[in-house]
GROMACS .gro file of C-alpha atoms in nm:
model
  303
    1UNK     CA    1  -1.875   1.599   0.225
    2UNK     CA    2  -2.148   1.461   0.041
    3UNK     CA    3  -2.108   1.332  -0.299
    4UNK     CA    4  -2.452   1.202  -0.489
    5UNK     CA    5  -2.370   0.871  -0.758
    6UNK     CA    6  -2.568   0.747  -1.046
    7UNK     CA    7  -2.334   0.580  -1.215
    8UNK     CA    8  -2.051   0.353  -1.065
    9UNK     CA    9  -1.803   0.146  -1.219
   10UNK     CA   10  -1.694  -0.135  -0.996
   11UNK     CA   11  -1.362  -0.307  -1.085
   12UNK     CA   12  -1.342  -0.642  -0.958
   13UNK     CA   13  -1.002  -0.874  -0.943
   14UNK     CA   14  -1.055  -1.208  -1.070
   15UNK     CA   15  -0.707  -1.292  -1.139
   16UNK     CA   16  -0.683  -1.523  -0.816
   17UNK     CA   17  -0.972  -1.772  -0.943
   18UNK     CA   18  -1.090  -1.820  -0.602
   19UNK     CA   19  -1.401  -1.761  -0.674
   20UNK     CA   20  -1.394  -1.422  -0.468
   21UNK     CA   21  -1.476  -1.170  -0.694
   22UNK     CA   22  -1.787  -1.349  -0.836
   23UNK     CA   23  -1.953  -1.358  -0.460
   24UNK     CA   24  -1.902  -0.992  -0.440
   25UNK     CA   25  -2.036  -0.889  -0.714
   26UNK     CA   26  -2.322  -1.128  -0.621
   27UNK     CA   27  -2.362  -0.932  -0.269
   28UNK     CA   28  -2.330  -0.592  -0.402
   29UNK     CA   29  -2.510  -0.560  -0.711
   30UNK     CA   30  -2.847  -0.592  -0.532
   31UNK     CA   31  -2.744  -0.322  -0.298
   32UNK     CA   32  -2.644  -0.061  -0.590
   33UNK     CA   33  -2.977  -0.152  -0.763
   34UNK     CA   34  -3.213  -0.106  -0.458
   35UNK     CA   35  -3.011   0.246  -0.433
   36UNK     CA   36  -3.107   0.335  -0.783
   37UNK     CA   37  -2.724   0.353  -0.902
   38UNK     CA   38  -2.654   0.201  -1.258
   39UNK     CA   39  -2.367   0.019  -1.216
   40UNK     CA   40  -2.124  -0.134  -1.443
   41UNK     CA   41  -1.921  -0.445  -1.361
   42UNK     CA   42  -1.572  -0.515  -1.467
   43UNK     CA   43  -1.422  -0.823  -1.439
   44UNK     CA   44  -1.052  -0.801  -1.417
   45UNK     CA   45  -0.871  -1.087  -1.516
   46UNK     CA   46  -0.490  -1.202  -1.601
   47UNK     CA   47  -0.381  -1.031  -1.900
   48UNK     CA   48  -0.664  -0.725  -1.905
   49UNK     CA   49  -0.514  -0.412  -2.025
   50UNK     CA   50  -0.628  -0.220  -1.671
   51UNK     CA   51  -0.489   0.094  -1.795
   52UNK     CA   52  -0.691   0.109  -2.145
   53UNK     CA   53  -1.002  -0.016  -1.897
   54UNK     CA   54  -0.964   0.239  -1.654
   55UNK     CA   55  -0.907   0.507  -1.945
   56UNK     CA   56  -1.231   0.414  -2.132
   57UNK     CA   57  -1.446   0.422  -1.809
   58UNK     CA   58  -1.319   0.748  -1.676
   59UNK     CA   59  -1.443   0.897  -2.020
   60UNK     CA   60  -1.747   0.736  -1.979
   61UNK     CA   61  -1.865   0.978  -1.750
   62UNK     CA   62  -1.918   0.811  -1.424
   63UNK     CA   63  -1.930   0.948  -1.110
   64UNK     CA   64  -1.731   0.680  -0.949
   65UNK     CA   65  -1.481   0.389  -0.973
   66UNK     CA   66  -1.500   0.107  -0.750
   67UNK     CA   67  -1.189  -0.110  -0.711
   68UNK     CA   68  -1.258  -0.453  -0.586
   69UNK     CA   69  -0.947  -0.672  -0.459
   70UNK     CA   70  -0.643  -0.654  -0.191
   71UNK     CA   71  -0.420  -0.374  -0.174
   72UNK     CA   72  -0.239  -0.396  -0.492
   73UNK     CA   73  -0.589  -0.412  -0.710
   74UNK     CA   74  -0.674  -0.049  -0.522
   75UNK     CA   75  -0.359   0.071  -0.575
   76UNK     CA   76  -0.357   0.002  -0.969
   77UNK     CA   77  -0.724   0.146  -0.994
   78UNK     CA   78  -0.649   0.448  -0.751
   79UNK     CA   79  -0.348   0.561  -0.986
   80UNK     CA   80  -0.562   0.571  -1.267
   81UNK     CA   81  -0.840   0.837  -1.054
   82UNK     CA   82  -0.617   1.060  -0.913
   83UNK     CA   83  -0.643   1.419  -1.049
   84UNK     CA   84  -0.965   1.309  -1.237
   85UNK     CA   85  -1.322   1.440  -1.074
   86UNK     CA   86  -1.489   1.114  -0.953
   87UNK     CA   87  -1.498   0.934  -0.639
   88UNK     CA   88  -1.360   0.668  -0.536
   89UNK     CA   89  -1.446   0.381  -0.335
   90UNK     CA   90  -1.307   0.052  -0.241
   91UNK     CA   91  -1.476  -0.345  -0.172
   92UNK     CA   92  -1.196  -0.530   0.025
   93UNK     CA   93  -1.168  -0.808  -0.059
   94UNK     CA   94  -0.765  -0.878   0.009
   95UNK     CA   95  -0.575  -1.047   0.269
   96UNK     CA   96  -0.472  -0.730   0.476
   97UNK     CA   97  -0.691  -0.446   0.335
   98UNK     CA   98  -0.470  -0.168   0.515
   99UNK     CA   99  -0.655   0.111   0.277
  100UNK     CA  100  -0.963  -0.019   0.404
  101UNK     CA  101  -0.915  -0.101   0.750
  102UNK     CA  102  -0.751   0.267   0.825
  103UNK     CA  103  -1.019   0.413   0.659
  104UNK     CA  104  -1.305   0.248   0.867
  105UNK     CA  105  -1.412   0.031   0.524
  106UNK     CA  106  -1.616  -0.230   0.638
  107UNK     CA  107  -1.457  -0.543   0.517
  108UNK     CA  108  -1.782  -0.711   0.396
  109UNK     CA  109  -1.849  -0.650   0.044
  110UNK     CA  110  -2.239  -0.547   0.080
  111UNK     CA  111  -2.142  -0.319   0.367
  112UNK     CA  112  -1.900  -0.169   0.177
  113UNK     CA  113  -2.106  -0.117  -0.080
  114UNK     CA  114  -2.379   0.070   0.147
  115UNK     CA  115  -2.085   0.317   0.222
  116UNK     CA  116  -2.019   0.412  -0.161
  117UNK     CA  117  -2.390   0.473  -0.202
  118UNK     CA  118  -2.418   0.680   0.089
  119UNK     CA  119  -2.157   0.939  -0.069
  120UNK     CA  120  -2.008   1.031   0.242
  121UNK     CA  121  -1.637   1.164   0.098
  122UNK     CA  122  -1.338   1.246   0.245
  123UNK     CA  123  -1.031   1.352   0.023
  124UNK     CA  124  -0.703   1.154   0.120
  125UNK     CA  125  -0.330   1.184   0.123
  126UNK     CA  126  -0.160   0.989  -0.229
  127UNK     CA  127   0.239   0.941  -0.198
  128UNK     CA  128   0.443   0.889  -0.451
  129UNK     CA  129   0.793   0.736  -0.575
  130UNK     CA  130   0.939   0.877  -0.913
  131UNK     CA  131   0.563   0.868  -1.060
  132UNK     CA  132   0.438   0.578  -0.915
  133UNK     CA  133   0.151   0.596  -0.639
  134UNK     CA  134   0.086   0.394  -0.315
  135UNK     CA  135  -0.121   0.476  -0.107
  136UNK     CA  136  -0.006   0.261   0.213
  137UNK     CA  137   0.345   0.237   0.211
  138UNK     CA  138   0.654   0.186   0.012
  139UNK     CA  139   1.012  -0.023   0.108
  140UNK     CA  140   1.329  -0.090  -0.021
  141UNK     CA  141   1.581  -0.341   0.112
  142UNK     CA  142   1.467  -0.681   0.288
  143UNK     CA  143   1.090  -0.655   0.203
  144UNK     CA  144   1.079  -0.629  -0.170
  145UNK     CA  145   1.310  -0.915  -0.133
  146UNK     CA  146   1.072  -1.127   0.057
  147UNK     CA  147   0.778  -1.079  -0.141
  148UNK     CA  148   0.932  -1.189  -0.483
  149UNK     CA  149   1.050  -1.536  -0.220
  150UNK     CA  150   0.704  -1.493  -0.138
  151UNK     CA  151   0.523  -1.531  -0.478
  152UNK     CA  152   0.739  -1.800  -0.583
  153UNK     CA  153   0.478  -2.018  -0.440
  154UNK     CA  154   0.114  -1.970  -0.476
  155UNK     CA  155  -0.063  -2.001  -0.125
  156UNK     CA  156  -0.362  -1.906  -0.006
  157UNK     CA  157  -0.588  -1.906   0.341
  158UNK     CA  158  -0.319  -2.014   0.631
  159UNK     CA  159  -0.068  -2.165   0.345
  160UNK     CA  160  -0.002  -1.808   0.224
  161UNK     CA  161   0.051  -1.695   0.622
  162UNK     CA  162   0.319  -2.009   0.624
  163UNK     CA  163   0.461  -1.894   0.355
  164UNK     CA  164   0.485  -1.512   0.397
  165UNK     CA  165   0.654  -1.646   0.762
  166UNK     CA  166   0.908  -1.879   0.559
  167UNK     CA  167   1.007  -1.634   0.346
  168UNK     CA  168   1.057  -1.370   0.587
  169UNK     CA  169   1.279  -1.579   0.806
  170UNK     CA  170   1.480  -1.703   0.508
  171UNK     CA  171   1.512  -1.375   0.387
  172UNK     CA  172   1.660  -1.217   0.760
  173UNK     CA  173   1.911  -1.456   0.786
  174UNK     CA  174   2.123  -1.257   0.610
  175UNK     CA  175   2.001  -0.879   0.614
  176UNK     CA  176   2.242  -0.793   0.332
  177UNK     CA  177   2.207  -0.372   0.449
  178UNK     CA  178   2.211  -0.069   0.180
  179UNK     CA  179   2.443   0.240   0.190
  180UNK     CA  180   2.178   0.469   0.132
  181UNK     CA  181   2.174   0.816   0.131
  182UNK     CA  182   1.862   1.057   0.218
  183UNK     CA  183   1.786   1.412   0.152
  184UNK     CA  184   1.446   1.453   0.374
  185UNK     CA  185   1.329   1.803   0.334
  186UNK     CA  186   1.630   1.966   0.255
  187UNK     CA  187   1.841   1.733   0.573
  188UNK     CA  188   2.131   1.482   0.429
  189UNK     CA  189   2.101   1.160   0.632
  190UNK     CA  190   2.361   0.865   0.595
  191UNK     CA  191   2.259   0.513   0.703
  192UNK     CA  192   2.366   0.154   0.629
  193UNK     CA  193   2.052   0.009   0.658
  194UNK     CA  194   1.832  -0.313   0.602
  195UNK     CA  195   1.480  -0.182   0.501
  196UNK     CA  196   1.415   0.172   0.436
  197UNK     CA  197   1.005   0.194   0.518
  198UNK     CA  198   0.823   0.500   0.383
  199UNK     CA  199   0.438   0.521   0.496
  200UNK     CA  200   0.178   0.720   0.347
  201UNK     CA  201   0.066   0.873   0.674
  202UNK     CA  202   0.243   0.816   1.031
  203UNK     CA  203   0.217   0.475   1.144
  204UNK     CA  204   0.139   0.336   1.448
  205UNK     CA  205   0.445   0.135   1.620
  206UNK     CA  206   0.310   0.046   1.949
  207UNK     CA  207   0.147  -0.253   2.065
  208UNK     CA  208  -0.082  -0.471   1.802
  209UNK     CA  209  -0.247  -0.162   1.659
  210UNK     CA  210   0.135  -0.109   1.509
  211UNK     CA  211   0.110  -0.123   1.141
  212UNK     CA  212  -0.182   0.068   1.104
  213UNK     CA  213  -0.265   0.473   1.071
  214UNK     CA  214  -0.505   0.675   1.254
  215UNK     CA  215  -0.487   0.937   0.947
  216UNK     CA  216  -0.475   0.953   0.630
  217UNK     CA  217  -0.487   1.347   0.616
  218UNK     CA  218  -0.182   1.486   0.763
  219UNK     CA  219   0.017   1.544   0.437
  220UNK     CA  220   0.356   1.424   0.583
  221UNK     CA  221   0.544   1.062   0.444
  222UNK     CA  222   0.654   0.886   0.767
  223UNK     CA  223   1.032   0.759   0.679
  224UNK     CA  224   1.153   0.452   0.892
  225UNK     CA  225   1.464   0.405   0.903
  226UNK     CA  226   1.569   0.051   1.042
  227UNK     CA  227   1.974   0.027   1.207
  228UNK     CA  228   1.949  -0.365   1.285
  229UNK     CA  229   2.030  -0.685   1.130
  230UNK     CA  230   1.991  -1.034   1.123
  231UNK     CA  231   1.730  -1.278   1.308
  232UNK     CA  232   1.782  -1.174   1.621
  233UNK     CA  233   1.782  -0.814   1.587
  234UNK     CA  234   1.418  -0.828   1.428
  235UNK     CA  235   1.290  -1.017   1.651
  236UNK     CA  236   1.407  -0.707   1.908
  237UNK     CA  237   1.264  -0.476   1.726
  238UNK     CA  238   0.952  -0.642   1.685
  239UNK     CA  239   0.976  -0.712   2.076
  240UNK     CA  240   0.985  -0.312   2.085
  241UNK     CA  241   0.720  -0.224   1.904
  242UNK     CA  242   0.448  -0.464   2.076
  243UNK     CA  243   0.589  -0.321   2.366
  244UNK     CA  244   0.547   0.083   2.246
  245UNK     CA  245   0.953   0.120   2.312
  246UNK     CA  246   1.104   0.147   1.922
  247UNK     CA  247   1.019   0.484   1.886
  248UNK     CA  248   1.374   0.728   2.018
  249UNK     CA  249   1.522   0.367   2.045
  250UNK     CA  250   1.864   0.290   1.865
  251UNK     CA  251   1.680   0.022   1.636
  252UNK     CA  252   1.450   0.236   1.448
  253UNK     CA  253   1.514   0.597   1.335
  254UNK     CA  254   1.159   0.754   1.230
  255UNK     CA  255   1.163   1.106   0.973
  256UNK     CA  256   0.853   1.289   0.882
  257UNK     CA  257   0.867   1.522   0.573
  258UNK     CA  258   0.670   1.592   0.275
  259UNK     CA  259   0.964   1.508   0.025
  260UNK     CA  260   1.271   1.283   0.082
  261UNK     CA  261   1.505   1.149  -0.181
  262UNK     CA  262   1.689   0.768  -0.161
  263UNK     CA  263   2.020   0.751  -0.349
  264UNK     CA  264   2.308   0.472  -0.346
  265UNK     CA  265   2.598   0.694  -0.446
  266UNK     CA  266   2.791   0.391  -0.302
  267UNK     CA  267   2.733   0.180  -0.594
  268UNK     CA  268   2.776   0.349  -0.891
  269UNK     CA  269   2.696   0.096  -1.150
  270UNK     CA  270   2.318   0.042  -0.966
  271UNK     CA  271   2.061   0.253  -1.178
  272UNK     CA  272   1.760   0.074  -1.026
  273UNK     CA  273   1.631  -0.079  -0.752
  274UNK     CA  274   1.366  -0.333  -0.642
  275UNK     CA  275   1.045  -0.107  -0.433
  276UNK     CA  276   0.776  -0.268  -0.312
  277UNK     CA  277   0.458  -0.050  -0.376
  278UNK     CA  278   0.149  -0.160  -0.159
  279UNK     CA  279   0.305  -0.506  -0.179
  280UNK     CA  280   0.392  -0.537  -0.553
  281UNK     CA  281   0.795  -0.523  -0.684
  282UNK     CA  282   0.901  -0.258  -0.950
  283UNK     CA  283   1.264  -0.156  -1.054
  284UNK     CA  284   1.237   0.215  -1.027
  285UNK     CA  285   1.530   0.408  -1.145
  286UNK     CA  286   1.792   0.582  -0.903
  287UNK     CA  287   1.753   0.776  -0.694
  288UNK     CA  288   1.383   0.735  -0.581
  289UNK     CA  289   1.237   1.073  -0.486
  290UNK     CA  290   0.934   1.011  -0.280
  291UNK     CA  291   0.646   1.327  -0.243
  292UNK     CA  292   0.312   1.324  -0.046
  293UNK     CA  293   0.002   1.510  -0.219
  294UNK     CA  294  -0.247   1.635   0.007
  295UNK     CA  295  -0.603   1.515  -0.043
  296UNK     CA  296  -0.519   1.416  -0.403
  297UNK     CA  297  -0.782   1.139  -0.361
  298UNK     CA  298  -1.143   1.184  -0.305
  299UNK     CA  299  -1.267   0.838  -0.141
  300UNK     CA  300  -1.597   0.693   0.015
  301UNK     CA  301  -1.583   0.678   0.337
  302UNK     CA  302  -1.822   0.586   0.680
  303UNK     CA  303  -1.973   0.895   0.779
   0.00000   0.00000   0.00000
């Protein structure tokens, strides 16, 4: 699907101070102008009201919104379009860039650029927890743990990949499982579990392409379900998944549905719980009730 743009609004994430954001909009600006697109640059920075932002511009009239950052900056921008008639398109400019990279986004900022101007569209699967929207995936249990260890110290280039291995380590020690209980389309699953993973989209969990998606389109949340613990047992499981054996093994139970509900009926006085969102930490309020919406996102894509 072809979508002409004239106007673009192009959201970049500043917050870091690494100087990032200003090189991008140095390499793409020039490529919007030779395309004869007005665009309008937005420099998000600590403290911005993105919400108000996002609000004003979508009123503006424009026929897209850009989102310029990692994961979490698309994420926050991507809320804000969904249900509204505009496309969007994304610059990576993150550490992992899983939106982008299972896309087909290029990952350089000008070639990224060429794709939005192109107006090649493809509308994309949006997930959801209680409200909230991710787009990649969603966790409960040892990963929301280990990014808040995580951002207790500010890293970047191969400090933040020391850091992100630290915490991870630290945090497996002790696994500290959840009595959780699912209702997944309707079927009651018990567990005492770990890390509860819920993907936007099947993921791949074989060999080093594992942690990525070959669609985005197939309107069904993936639900992993991990049944190990401790050091050890993750490194097994890892071990299985390079090797293409976790799937139908006893270390990793894997649901597909299009709704599935997370309660702790276990613990009666917990009435929230820490979810990790595309990599950010919320308290959402029990029990989480995840959906998948079918194309809900219209997004510039390679043709």
């Amino acid at each position: 699907m072809t979508n002409p743009i004239t106007r673009v609004a192009i959201v970049l994430n500043n917050a870091s101070g690494d100087g990032a954001a200003d090189a991008a909009r140095l390499a793409i600006a020039p490529v919007f102008e030779a395309a004869g697109i007005e665009a309008e640059f937005l420099m998000l920075a600590e403290g911005n009201d993105l919400a108000a932002m996002l609000t004003r511009i979508l009123a503006s009239g424009v026929d897209a919104i850009v989102a310029g950052g990692g994961d979490g900056t698309v994420n926050s921008v991507a809320a804000a379009v969904v249900g509204h008639d505009v496309t969007f398109g994304v610059i990576p400019l993150g550490t992992l860039n899983h939106f982008a990279r299972d896309l087909g986004i290029p990952l350089d900022a000008a070639d990224a650029a060429r794709v939005i101007v192109a107006g090649h569209t493809m509308p994309v699967d949006v997930a959801e927890v209680n409200g909230r929207i991710f787009l990649n995936n969603s966790s409960v249990g040892l990963y929301p743990r280990i990014v808040r260890l995580r951002e207790r110290y500010k890293a970047r280039g191969i400090e933040k990949w020391v850091v992100a291995t630290w915490a991870t380590l630290r945090v497996t020690r002790r696994s500290n499982p959840l009595r959780v209980l699912l209702h997944v389309d309707g079927t009651r699953v018990s567990r005492t579990t770990p890390l509860v993973f819920i993907g936007n989209n099947e993921y791949r969990m074989a060999g080093f392409d594992a942690g990525s998606r070959a669609s985005l389109t197939d309107g069904r949340l993936a639900i992993y379900i991990v049944a190990t613990s401790g050091q050890l047992g993750f490194l097994k499981l890892t071990w299985r998944i390079l090797t293409g054996t976790a799937h139908g093994s006893s270390d990793l139970l894997m649901l597909r549905a299009t709704e599935a509900t997370i309660d702790m009926p276990h613990e009666a006085a917990m009435t929230q719980l820490p979810v990790a969102l595309d990599g950010e930490i919320a308290s959402v309020e029990l029990p989480l009730r995840y959906a998948i919406n079918p194309g809900a996102l219209r997004v510039a894509v390679p043709r």
